[in-house]
Amino acid sequence: MAATLHDVARLAGVSIKTVSNVINDYPHVRPTTREKVQAAIAELGYTPNLTARNLRSGKTGAIALALPDLGLSYFAELAADVIAEAEKAGVVVLVEQTGGDRQRELDLLRSPRLKLTDGLIFSPLGMGQEDVDALEVPYPMVVLGERIFDGPVDHVTMQNVEGARAATEFLIANGRRRIAVVGAHEGEVIGSAGLRTRGYVQGLEAAGIPYDEGLIAYTTTWHRANGATAMRDLLARGAEFDAVFGLNDTLALGAMRVLQEAGIDVPGDVHVIGWDDLDEAKYSIPSLTTVDPGRRWIARTAVRTLLDRIANPTEDHRSLLLADYRIVERESAPALQRESVTAP
Amino acid sequence: MAATLHDVARLAGVSIKTVSNVINDYPHVRPTTREKVQAAIAELGYTPNLTARNLRSGKTGAIALALPDLGLSYFAELAADVIAEAEKAGVVVLVEQTGGDRQRELDLLRSPRLKLTDGLIFSPLGMGQEDVDALEVPYPMVVLGERIFDGPVDHVTMQNVEGARAATEFLIANGRRRIAVVGAHEGEVIGSAGLRTRGYVQGLEAAGIPYDEGLIAYTTTWHRANGATAMRDLLARGAEFDAVFGLNDTLALGAMRVLQEAGIDVPGDVHVIGWDDLDEAKYSIPSLTTVDPGRRWIARTAVRTLLDRIANPTEDHRSLLLADYRIVERESAPALQRESVTAP
DNA sequence: CTGAAAGCGCTAACAC
DNA sequence: GTGTTAGCGCTTTCAG
């Protein structure tokens, strides 16, 4: 079995307290003693048992990140950012997938498995405002996303309404009038789909363009396949549009594919804008104009806020932290002046 | 603070052993006692302290997964599969990113942070055969990938040479003779790039087609941008080819984008095949023919093998487990007979 | 500067 | 059936 403090102490001929002092580099240790101990540590290949240390200290040095599915690019990139940021703080990340299922999310919040961590970054997808009370948990938590607001915890999220409105206005400024939406959720008010749709409506209103239900394509989950299906529906029912707002990049890419299959040119006939600024948005054909909702900032802020909350558990934490967004202009929806330059 | 066994025992008027018996549903507990205890548990909102349990049992119920970067789609999908499989076994997964950097990988193997887990699924990218001794670690480990063979641990991987040869033969069978490779690594023998390139060469040889160095495009990392750059190089130096073998899907998609920018039709002028069968390969334009290297099987097998190794630490584990591969035929490299059918 | 000893919360002999 | 008790390996008063 692995060596323990006792083994090291015995070999070095000192007490375990002295070994402990050396390990935690407590300053007042005689240099000769320190060397003896370090030699013994090296000889035995001793490494501290973190479980014991954690039991003692009540901390684990790990945080949990719960998200729907790493197969969804947005969440994969978010997780990459969270892990990288946690690493800077010397903290390790345990990743849980909920599948975006409400019951699994609720179960997770009460799971004893979270006891392995000091706190949770929670990105729900199935839960809604009615579950706000479930966020009252006995451990530090930071909530992401836009399923639940005004919970008893810190909340880091993006500016969905504002960003979507900006995306819509961007399309309108480039001469688009009939903007289809791919990925709306029927009757949803809160949640990414609901909020981004609201921003879309605001953008139309500001420009005096009437809202047309016939341009809205609904989906369940935001997979590529659903973006493709939604676009096929739109085409099948004869919708006429000169732009598409994919409520995320994945949907937009799926929709774009169907457009091209149907012989509709992007951006010649139809402009397409997405949301997320995934890595792949740079490399699609054409490259995808999109809204960067500040994912890196969200990851960084979530980790820092959680660690702060862990360090100061008594303070009240229920701030709402909003990331900046910006439109990343690429080929699928060029701005007017560029279009006139690049057109043949 | 959170309630402990003692608190529950005191409230229920029993000893902690009885409470422990109830929690671990030990059969011989009088029903009335059980109820009393359960009531106390509910009242106090007691949940067991896993850290203490782990210290006692020497297990943590967690495994670590170390991979280069979740921002790389293949690893994100692999991680999703690993976490899902681990969850079935009631085990939680701690994800570490190494950036594919050799030193970080070596450091990770010796990191005390791994003490928080019962074992490691390790997917190195920077380490090589010369580091095989570093795999001799005092905890259960399963190695993935093709950087290191014949280590002192179980190894789960894909059939790189065979799959690449099959991909090459597939292209040849469809009339292709000049097949460019995107993503080779200069001078590499082992490792994904080296092995897949070897399979490519074998495929050419079997068909009596001479190897042409001018058709090989080298890259460092396998990001989309590098696939694009490699293809630009190939075009810039006037290479003539009628097919492209992207050593992974991401490279193939980047290369395909550049081909189309250059007015080269896929698959009309050039066939493209990738490797990985990422989700997005289904939805690119055109959809990407690719080699499915058995990623799900690898994830499942890695988790099961590791858990088995954790349960039976004494047995010698140094098996080599190989996934089946298969060619997933899509639009970017249609098979001959289908091409003639679907052509207008 | 270093040693002795208590105890973090839990499980598992071992009694009764 | 249920209670007592001894640790798991570590940190941390408190003495010396």
XYZ file of C-alpha atoms (C1' of nucleotides) in Angstrom:
720
model
C 0.000 0.000 0.000
C 0.946 3.619 -0.296
C 3.182 5.132 2.339
C 1.641 7.261 5.076
C 2.884 10.047 7.264
C 3.698 7.466 9.902
C 5.913 5.518 7.562
C 7.821 8.618 6.627
C 8.129 9.703 10.252
C 9.436 6.297 11.291
C 12.006 6.204 8.515
C 13.161 9.747 9.206
C 13.189 9.154 12.929
C 10.861 12.056 13.703
C 7.232 12.470 14.637
C 4.448 12.795 12.160
C 3.940 16.398 13.129
C 7.397 17.210 11.844
C 6.719 15.454 8.581
C 3.452 17.321 8.268
C 5.325 20.565 8.905
C 7.748 19.816 6.121
C 5.023 18.901 3.680
C 3.029 22.030 4.318
C 6.244 23.944 4.401
C 5.742 25.364 7.796
C 8.692 27.743 8.248
C 10.179 26.794 11.602
C 11.801 23.485 10.830
C 15.501 22.935 11.274
C 17.169 22.519 7.867
C 18.805 19.223 8.808
C 15.492 17.817 9.957
C 13.825 19.007 6.800
C 16.396 17.215 4.690
C 16.040 13.991 6.599
C 12.316 14.113 6.114
C 12.561 14.944 2.438
C 14.935 12.054 1.915
C 12.462 9.721 3.578
C 9.611 11.083 1.465
C 11.619 10.509 -1.684
C 12.660 7.029 -0.651
C 9.120 5.922 0.080
C 7.591 7.787 -2.833
C 5.161 9.277 -0.364
C 2.263 11.372 -1.607
C -0.290 12.789 0.797
C -3.651 11.113 0.977
C -5.988 13.818 -0.198
C -9.075 12.056 1.052
C -7.776 12.196 4.598
C -6.732 15.766 4.181
C -10.133 16.626 2.838
C -11.916 14.929 5.681
C -9.843 16.953 8.067
C -10.182 20.255 6.288
C -13.735 19.878 5.101
C -12.633 20.868 1.595
C -11.914 18.732 -1.435
C -10.187 20.995 -3.928
C -12.711 19.921 -6.530
C -15.760 21.581 -8.003
C -18.553 20.009 -10.002
C -19.774 21.194 -13.362
C -23.213 19.950 -14.346
C -24.327 20.499 -17.901
C -26.645 18.846 -20.402
C -24.227 17.039 -22.703
C -20.616 17.369 -23.785
C -21.737 16.258 -27.224
C -23.228 19.727 -27.647
C -20.393 21.903 -28.866
C -21.352 24.913 -26.807
C -21.149 22.935 -23.602
C -17.945 21.193 -24.628
C -16.281 24.540 -25.195
C -17.756 25.901 -21.983
C -16.406 22.906 -20.072
C -12.985 23.364 -21.636
C -12.988 26.972 -20.478
C -14.204 26.102 -16.980
C -11.605 23.375 -16.505
C -8.825 25.627 -17.734
C -9.862 28.393 -15.379
C -10.231 26.034 -12.419
C -6.810 24.616 -13.102
C -5.309 28.067 -12.701
C -6.710 28.066 -9.191
C -5.426 24.548 -8.537
C -8.928 23.146 -8.493
C -10.084 20.057 -10.293
C -13.436 19.654 -12.086
C -15.883 16.806 -11.959
C -18.235 16.831 -14.934
C -21.798 15.560 -14.741
C -24.173 15.249 -17.688
C -27.870 15.682 -17.063
C -29.096 15.265 -20.606
C -31.066 18.456 -20.039
C -33.645 16.355 -18.247
C -35.524 18.147 -15.487
C -35.772 15.198 -13.139
C -32.124 14.319 -13.520
C -31.232 17.919 -12.809
C -33.326 17.960 -9.666
C -31.848 14.641 -8.550
C -28.361 15.894 -9.156
C -28.852 18.860 -6.846
C -29.586 16.462 -3.993
C -27.054 13.860 -4.926
C -24.616 12.873 -2.204
C -22.036 12.545 -4.962
C -21.682 16.287 -4.847
C -20.133 15.810 -1.434
C -16.979 14.988 -3.319
C -16.770 18.627 -4.313
C -16.749 22.025 -2.658
C -19.358 23.534 -4.907
C -21.270 23.341 -8.144
C -21.479 25.230 -11.406
C -24.895 24.300 -12.641
C -26.206 24.759 -16.142
C -29.807 23.552 -16.152
C -31.845 23.045 -19.263
C -34.891 21.100 -18.140
C -35.703 22.938 -14.950
C -37.636 26.170 -15.046
C -38.634 29.116 -12.938
C -41.045 26.939 -10.973
C -38.070 24.984 -9.656
C -36.364 28.019 -8.207
C -36.694 26.645 -4.679
C -34.646 23.600 -5.594
C -31.657 25.919 -5.927
C -31.716 26.380 -2.164
C -28.964 23.866 -1.465
C -26.555 23.449 1.428
C -23.413 24.005 -0.646
C -22.010 26.830 -2.750
C -23.470 27.028 -6.212
C -23.327 29.260 -9.258
C -26.079 28.950 -11.823
C -25.583 29.483 -15.533
C -28.062 29.971 -18.323
C -31.481 31.454 -18.496
C -33.846 28.831 -17.229
C -34.126 30.272 -13.749
C -33.741 33.819 -12.531
C -33.775 35.420 -9.099
C -32.701 32.235 -7.368
C -30.938 32.242 -4.015
C -27.541 31.961 -5.715
C -25.098 33.795 -7.928
C -26.102 33.711 -11.552
C -23.798 34.180 -14.520
C -25.364 34.473 -17.930
C -25.456 36.181 -21.271
C -27.551 39.035 -22.613
C -29.982 37.008 -24.657
C -32.597 39.618 -25.420
C -30.103 42.346 -26.184
C -27.846 40.135 -28.286
C -30.738 38.719 -30.279
C -32.093 42.156 -30.863
C -28.664 43.268 -32.066
C -28.467 40.276 -34.406
C -31.862 41.115 -35.838
C -30.991 44.767 -36.256
C -27.747 43.755 -37.934
C -29.668 41.788 -40.537
C -32.162 44.588 -41.018
C -29.384 47.142 -41.417
C -28.121 44.976 -44.247
C -31.393 45.204 -46.075
C -33.119 42.099 -44.757
C -36.842 42.339 -44.043
C -38.154 38.797 -43.788
C -36.090 37.068 -41.144
C -36.883 33.458 -40.310
C -36.095 32.064 -36.860
C -34.849 28.519 -36.457
C -35.050 26.842 -33.060
C -37.888 28.662 -31.308
C -39.702 26.884 -28.492
C -43.468 27.027 -28.602
C -44.865 29.248 -25.885
C -41.557 29.629 -24.086
C -41.058 32.952 -22.356
C -37.935 32.364 -20.340
C -35.041 30.159 -21.435
C -32.618 30.830 -24.247
C -35.150 30.270 -26.993
C -37.790 32.463 -25.401
C -35.432 35.306 -24.635
C -33.685 35.295 -27.979
C -37.046 35.214 -29.719
C -38.101 38.192 -27.657
C -34.980 40.068 -28.735
C -35.830 39.211 -32.314
C -39.319 40.618 -31.925
C -37.935 43.784 -30.349
C -35.542 44.204 -33.251
C -38.392 43.881 -35.742
C -40.558 46.305 -33.830
C -37.828 48.898 -33.614
C -37.608 48.786 -37.398
C -41.351 48.779 -37.880
C -41.372 45.342 -39.461
C -44.424 43.243 -38.606
C -43.926 39.937 -36.837
C -44.905 36.968 -38.989
C -45.577 33.676 -37.242
C -45.060 31.936 -40.564
C -41.349 32.657 -40.328
C -40.865 30.916 -37.009
C -39.592 27.324 -37.047
C -39.858 25.404 -33.817
C -37.562 22.638 -32.616
C -37.124 20.631 -29.462
C -33.419 20.257 -28.739
C -30.765 22.327 -30.441
C -28.970 19.686 -32.424
C -27.834 20.098 -35.982
C -30.381 17.614 -37.192
C -33.163 19.729 -35.748
C -31.869 22.826 -37.451
C -31.968 20.914 -40.697
C -35.467 19.605 -40.060
C -36.767 23.021 -39.073
C -35.449 24.496 -42.295
C -37.020 21.726 -44.342
C -40.351 22.502 -42.656
C -39.990 26.162 -43.433
C -39.282 25.431 -47.090
C -42.031 22.838 -47.296
C -44.645 25.261 -46.100
C -43.506 27.830 -48.641
C -42.202 30.420 -46.223
C -40.495 33.295 -47.964
C -37.536 34.849 -46.245
C -34.293 36.622 -47.029
C -32.502 35.866 -43.780
C -32.329 33.199 -41.081
C -31.579 33.706 -37.424
C -30.445 30.372 -35.998
C -30.916 30.549 -32.257
C -27.563 28.862 -31.973
C -24.717 28.049 -34.341
C -25.504 24.380 -34.485
C -29.047 25.049 -35.629
C -27.809 27.674 -38.075
C -25.306 25.253 -39.583
C -27.944 22.554 -39.936
C -30.315 25.036 -41.539
C -27.627 26.366 -43.847
C -26.949 22.913 -45.101
C -30.564 22.406 -46.082
C -30.703 25.788 -47.773
C -27.815 24.841 -49.980
C -29.255 21.442 -50.721
C -32.325 23.283 -51.918
C -30.227 25.411 -54.238
C -30.624 28.546 -52.187
C -27.404 30.525 -52.014
C -25.989 31.803 -48.748
C -25.455 34.708 -48.561
C -26.565 35.470 -52.139
C -30.225 34.664 -51.590
C -30.456 34.341 -47.840
C -28.307 35.663 -45.018
C -27.712 33.410 -42.028
C -26.680 34.430 -38.541
C -26.080 32.120 -35.586
C -25.323 32.401 -31.898
C -22.455 31.072 -29.753
C -19.398 31.730 -31.883
C -18.357 28.104 -31.812
C -14.992 27.245 -33.212
C -16.633 25.609 -36.180
C -18.487 28.774 -37.147
C -15.160 30.008 -38.494
C -14.788 27.039 -40.810
C -18.190 26.307 -42.229
C -18.868 27.054 -45.862
C -19.658 29.871 -45.934
C -18.229 30.872 -42.585
C -20.985 31.755 -40.151
C -21.797 35.236 -38.934
C -22.773 34.839 -35.311
C -23.264 36.434 -31.934
C -20.434 35.841 -29.496
C -22.296 35.735 -26.195
C -19.155 35.903 -24.056
C -18.696 32.247 -23.273
C -15.104 32.547 -22.050
C -15.997 35.375 -19.743
C -18.895 33.349 -18.394
C -16.652 30.372 -17.648
C -14.037 32.522 -15.987
C -16.543 34.450 -13.962
C -18.431 31.349 -12.882
C -15.287 29.697 -11.554
C -14.053 32.789 -9.777
C -17.424 33.515 -8.274
C -17.827 29.962 -7.058
C -14.376 29.875 -5.492
C -15.123 33.184 -3.842
C -18.378 31.828 -2.504
C -16.585 28.745 -1.198
C -14.058 30.937 0.561
C -16.765 33.197 2.024
C -19.794 31.007 2.548
C -21.570 33.299 4.944
C -21.903 36.289 2.674
C -25.049 36.639 0.712
C -24.459 35.747 -2.901
C -27.206 36.397 -5.323
C -25.699 38.648 -7.893
C -26.586 38.549 -11.569
C -23.476 38.739 -13.718
C -23.977 39.483 -17.401
C -21.461 38.883 -20.156
C -20.930 41.302 -22.996
C -21.952 40.125 -26.435
C -20.721 41.125 -29.848
C -21.567 40.308 -33.429
C -18.869 38.410 -35.282
C -19.267 39.278 -38.909
C -18.387 36.521 -41.348
C -19.505 35.409 -44.794
C -22.978 34.007 -44.174
C -24.356 37.436 -43.345
C -22.039 40.134 -44.622
C -22.537 43.757 -43.686
C -23.813 45.916 -46.526
C -20.701 47.864 -47.343
C -18.608 44.731 -47.501
C -21.133 42.952 -49.623
C -20.983 45.614 -52.296
C -17.234 45.378 -52.325
C -16.971 41.619 -52.492
C -19.811 41.034 -54.910
C -18.559 40.121 -58.367
C -22.997 22.532 9.554
C -24.322 19.418 7.930
C -25.784 16.687 10.113
C -23.674 13.636 10.926
C -24.422 10.088 11.871
C -24.181 11.091 15.503
C -26.813 13.768 15.141
C -29.170 11.335 13.516
C -28.447 8.694 16.138
C -29.088 11.112 18.968
C -32.353 12.342 17.490
C -33.552 8.811 16.805
C -32.398 7.597 20.194
C -30.240 4.813 18.782
C -26.545 4.234 18.235
C -24.672 5.283 15.161
C -24.231 1.694 14.134
C -27.959 1.345 13.782
C -28.129 4.461 11.682
C -25.301 3.154 9.566
C -27.178 -0.111 9.188
C -30.252 1.676 7.960
C -28.312 3.790 5.490
C -26.493 0.855 3.993
C -29.699 -1.072 4.173
C -28.334 -3.878 6.200
C -31.197 -6.367 6.389
C -31.535 -7.131 10.092
C -33.032 -3.945 11.450
C -36.363 -3.916 13.223
C -38.925 -2.081 11.090
C -39.918 0.305 13.856
C -36.293 1.223 14.456
C -35.775 1.722 10.778
C -38.668 4.106 10.618
C -37.470 6.117 13.576
C -34.088 6.457 11.964
C -35.507 7.388 8.607
C -37.631 10.053 10.199
C -34.577 11.502 11.898
C -32.648 11.445 8.641
C -35.422 13.282 6.882
C -35.794 15.825 9.660
C -32.122 16.688 9.698
C -31.714 16.476 5.946
C -28.819 14.144 6.560
C -26.633 13.037 3.680
C -23.601 10.851 4.254
C -20.205 12.470 4.112
C -18.593 10.735 1.190
C -15.143 11.960 2.063
C -15.279 10.128 5.366
C -16.707 7.072 3.715
C -13.957 7.179 1.130
C -11.242 7.519 3.721
C -12.660 4.510 5.443
C -13.105 2.404 2.349
C -10.048 3.538 0.455
C -12.230 4.191 -2.593
C -13.690 7.417 -3.912
C -16.286 6.388 -6.459
C -14.629 8.706 -8.954
C -12.337 8.128 -11.905
C -10.225 10.639 -13.744
C -10.228 11.185 -17.484
C -7.190 12.997 -18.836
C -7.312 14.191 -22.409
C -5.790 16.967 -24.506
C -8.661 19.413 -24.848
C -12.446 19.319 -24.742
C -12.422 21.935 -27.465
C -11.405 19.157 -29.867
C -14.644 17.534 -30.944
C -13.324 13.999 -30.882
C -12.327 14.309 -27.246
C -15.536 16.076 -26.303
C -17.545 13.217 -27.753
C -15.234 10.684 -26.143
C -15.663 12.391 -22.777
C -19.436 12.421 -23.195
C -19.348 8.692 -23.840
C -17.023 7.989 -20.921
C -19.109 10.003 -18.476
C -22.301 8.334 -19.629
C -20.779 4.892 -19.222
C -19.312 5.704 -15.819
C -22.646 7.008 -14.666
C -24.206 3.635 -15.382
C -21.770 2.178 -12.887
C -22.504 4.931 -10.359
C -19.074 6.425 -10.813
C -18.319 10.075 -11.314
C -15.695 11.489 -13.695
C -13.112 14.154 -13.081
C -11.849 15.650 -16.329
C -8.316 16.976 -16.730
C -6.989 18.757 -19.812
C -3.327 18.389 -20.674
C -3.262 20.449 -23.834
C -1.465 17.502 -25.433
C 1.704 18.774 -23.810
C 4.216 16.086 -22.903
C 5.419 17.680 -19.695
C 1.911 18.358 -18.459
C 1.018 14.767 -19.202
C 3.997 13.478 -17.250
C 3.212 15.815 -14.365
C -0.365 14.704 -14.332
C 0.591 11.075 -13.876
C 2.394 11.997 -10.652
C -0.113 14.552 -9.469
C -1.478 14.018 -5.957
C -4.765 15.345 -7.288
C -5.347 11.927 -8.761
C -5.699 10.677 -5.214
C -9.222 11.999 -5.401
C -9.997 9.188 -7.802
C -9.761 5.426 -7.948
C -8.098 5.301 -11.326
C -7.323 7.056 -14.562
C -8.299 6.847 -18.195
C -5.400 8.495 -19.894
C -5.301 9.758 -23.443
C -1.807 11.121 -24.073
C -0.833 13.133 -27.090
C 2.546 14.611 -26.256
C 4.186 11.599 -24.653
C 5.748 8.936 -26.810
C 7.122 5.450 -26.678
C 10.205 6.688 -24.829
C 7.949 7.602 -21.911
C 6.563 4.121 -21.509
C 8.098 3.784 -18.049
C 6.097 6.750 -16.809
C 3.008 4.593 -17.162
C 4.211 2.518 -14.236
C 2.021 4.216 -11.668
C 0.684 3.106 -8.291
C -2.964 3.283 -9.271
C -5.181 1.590 -11.855
C -4.901 3.085 -15.295
C -6.179 2.450 -18.790
C -4.370 4.098 -21.680
C -6.061 5.231 -24.861
C -4.644 6.227 -28.191
C -1.575 5.265 -30.107
C 1.262 7.227 -28.630
C 2.526 4.422 -26.440
C 2.283 0.678 -26.880
C 3.285 -2.272 -24.739
C 3.063 -0.287 -21.521
C 2.448 -1.950 -18.159
C -1.265 -1.200 -18.376
C -4.430 -2.034 -20.265
C -4.615 -0.270 -23.576
C -7.773 0.454 -25.539
C -7.424 1.841 -29.009
C -8.515 1.798 -32.605
C -7.174 0.027 -35.671
C -5.390 2.924 -37.251
C -3.380 1.145 -39.884
C -6.179 -1.152 -40.944
C -8.808 1.574 -40.995
C -6.615 3.953 -42.959
C -5.803 1.243 -45.427
C -9.505 0.517 -45.804
C -10.223 4.209 -46.380
C -7.537 4.371 -49.051
C -8.787 1.222 -50.721
C -12.300 2.607 -50.630
C -11.188 5.669 -52.557
C -9.213 3.585 -55.017
C -12.150 1.266 -55.574
C -14.089 4.331 -56.582
C -11.626 5.242 -59.266
C -9.312 7.529 -57.350
C -5.592 7.305 -58.048
C -3.999 10.456 -56.690
C -4.944 10.669 -53.054
C -3.651 13.577 -51.009
C -3.171 13.236 -47.255
C -3.947 16.118 -44.939
C -2.522 16.136 -41.416
C 0.575 13.942 -41.659
C 3.315 14.428 -39.108
C 6.829 14.657 -40.475
C 8.844 11.583 -39.637
C 6.280 10.179 -37.233
C 6.110 6.412 -37.092
C 3.856 5.767 -34.140
C 0.962 8.023 -33.140
C -2.306 8.475 -35.016
C -0.756 10.393 -37.884
C 2.080 7.943 -38.396
C -0.120 4.868 -38.240
C -2.833 6.224 -40.481
C -0.229 7.346 -42.973
C 1.215 3.844 -42.909
C -2.224 2.407 -43.635
C -2.514 4.831 -46.530
C 0.795 3.674 -47.950
C -0.245 0.046 -47.581
C -3.462 0.783 -49.437
C -1.556 2.397 -52.293
C 0.919 -0.461 -52.472
C -1.783 -3.085 -52.553
C -3.209 -1.328 -55.602
C 0.167 -0.802 -57.221
C -0.067 2.967 -57.005
C 3.244 4.705 -56.353
C 3.607 6.832 -53.246
C 4.067 10.508 -54.054
C 5.523 12.717 -51.352
C 4.104 15.711 -53.194
C 0.616 14.669 -52.121
C 1.364 14.705 -48.403
C 0.430 17.821 -46.437
C 1.868 18.125 -42.960
C 0.307 19.875 -39.992
C 1.065 20.248 -36.332
C -2.162 19.962 -34.346
C -5.377 18.666 -35.833
C -7.513 21.757 -35.736
C -9.753 22.861 -38.541
C -7.561 25.822 -39.279
C -4.632 23.519 -39.900
C -6.641 21.391 -42.287
C -7.452 24.551 -44.188
C -3.846 25.708 -44.213
C -2.570 22.333 -45.319
C -4.964 22.322 -48.245
C -3.926 25.830 -49.232
C -0.312 24.666 -49.247
C -1.185 21.721 -51.393
C -2.976 23.931 -53.908
C -0.254 26.566 -53.813
C 2.425 24.083 -54.725
C 0.332 22.828 -57.613
C -0.305 19.350 -56.318
C -2.715 17.407 -58.504
C -5.071 15.026 -56.797
C -8.515 13.533 -57.188
C -9.114 12.623 -53.557
C -8.184 13.785 -50.065
C -7.750 11.670 -46.990
C -8.088 13.918 -43.952
C -6.453 12.122 -41.057
C -9.390 13.245 -38.980
C -12.787 14.799 -39.688
C -11.811 18.199 -38.411
C -8.896 18.389 -40.825
C -11.041 17.028 -43.633
C -13.709 19.656 -43.013
C -11.133 22.439 -42.973
C -9.604 21.116 -46.183
C -12.991 20.733 -47.828
C -13.775 24.319 -47.112
C -10.633 25.492 -48.872
C -11.325 23.245 -51.853
C -14.686 24.827 -52.320
C -13.308 28.311 -51.917
C -10.933 27.430 -54.722
C -13.842 26.420 -56.920
C -13.044 22.721 -56.726
C -16.181 20.642 -56.431
C -16.532 17.922 -53.801
C -17.212 15.199 -54.775
C -17.385 16.189 -58.452
C -13.691 16.979 -58.824
C -12.241 15.627 -55.636
C -13.446 13.021 -53.166
C -12.856 13.657 -49.461
C -12.791 11.130 -46.645
C -12.214 11.831 -42.966
C -11.743 9.887 -39.770
C -13.669 9.888 -36.461
C -17.292 10.013 -37.545
C -17.971 13.135 -35.535
C -21.530 14.253 -35.228
C -20.826 17.162 -37.530
C -19.622 14.905 -40.331
C -23.297 14.142 -40.940
C -24.162 17.782 -41.418
C -21.348 19.339 -43.371
C -21.949 20.350 -46.990
C -21.442 17.926 -48.546
C -21.772 15.422 -45.725
C -18.467 13.775 -44.982
C -17.584 10.192 -45.774
C -15.463 9.025 -42.881
C -14.031 6.139 -40.925
C -15.886 5.372 -37.718
C -13.048 4.149 -35.502
C -15.352 2.797 -32.780
C -15.255 5.677 -30.344
C -18.277 4.587 -28.312
C -16.904 1.101 -27.947
C -13.584 2.537 -26.840
C -15.241 4.678 -24.183
C -17.349 1.813 -22.920
C -14.479 -0.616 -22.886
C -12.120 1.824 -21.200
C -14.546 2.447 -18.355
C -15.383 -1.199 -17.859
C -11.765 -2.258 -17.996
C -10.732 0.400 -15.519
C -13.489 -0.504 -13.081
C -12.509 -4.123 -13.403
C -8.909 -3.242 -12.739
C -9.963 -1.227 -9.685
C -11.950 -4.165 -8.399
C -9.106 -6.623 -9.054
C -5.921 -4.672 -8.584
C -3.647 -7.642 -8.173
C -4.259 -9.261 -11.497
C -1.921 -8.424 -14.297
C -3.562 -6.067 -16.741
C -1.778 -5.364 -19.920
C -4.191 -6.332 -22.609
C -4.516 -4.531 -25.912
C -8.157 -3.997 -26.803
C -8.917 -2.985 -30.374
C -12.132 -1.422 -31.592
C -13.740 -2.372 -34.879
C -13.780 0.309 -37.550
C -16.117 0.837 -40.447
C -16.403 3.215 -43.353
C -19.399 5.500 -43.182
C -20.261 6.373 -46.715
C -21.673 9.849 -47.270
C -21.645 12.453 -49.996
C -18.068 13.704 -49.997
C -16.769 10.366 -51.263
C -19.595 8.352 -52.759
C -19.108 4.746 -53.724
C -19.057 4.168 -57.470
C -22.354 2.465 -57.928
C -24.182 5.003 -55.832
C -22.558 7.866 -57.636
C -23.934 6.723 -60.967
C -27.372 6.371 -59.442
C -27.538 9.739 -57.728
C -25.838 11.737 -60.448
C -28.341 13.858 -62.368
C 11.669 23.683 17.014
C 9.337 19.004 17.815
C 6.223 15.375 20.032
C 1.670 13.546 21.855
C -2.881 13.135 21.211
C -7.488 14.418 19.745
C -10.739 14.026 16.261
C -12.802 15.039 11.072
C -17.384 11.197 9.829
C -17.689 6.888 8.678
C -17.518 1.479 8.574
C -16.848 -2.986 10.430
C -15.336 -6.222 13.792
C -16.817 -7.702 17.912
C -19.574 -7.833 21.875
C -23.981 -8.219 24.244
C -30.994 -6.644 16.586
C -28.238 -3.155 18.481
C -24.296 -0.847 20.978
C -19.059 -0.088 21.570
C -15.011 0.813 19.730
C -11.014 1.029 16.850
C -9.125 2.994 13.313
C -8.802 5.134 7.780
C -4.484 9.399 7.238
C -4.296 13.721 8.119
C -4.081 18.498 10.613
C -3.833 20.981 14.626
C -3.995 22.579 19.302
C -1.191 22.199 23.199
C 2.901 20.948 25.710
C 7.520 20.682 26.265
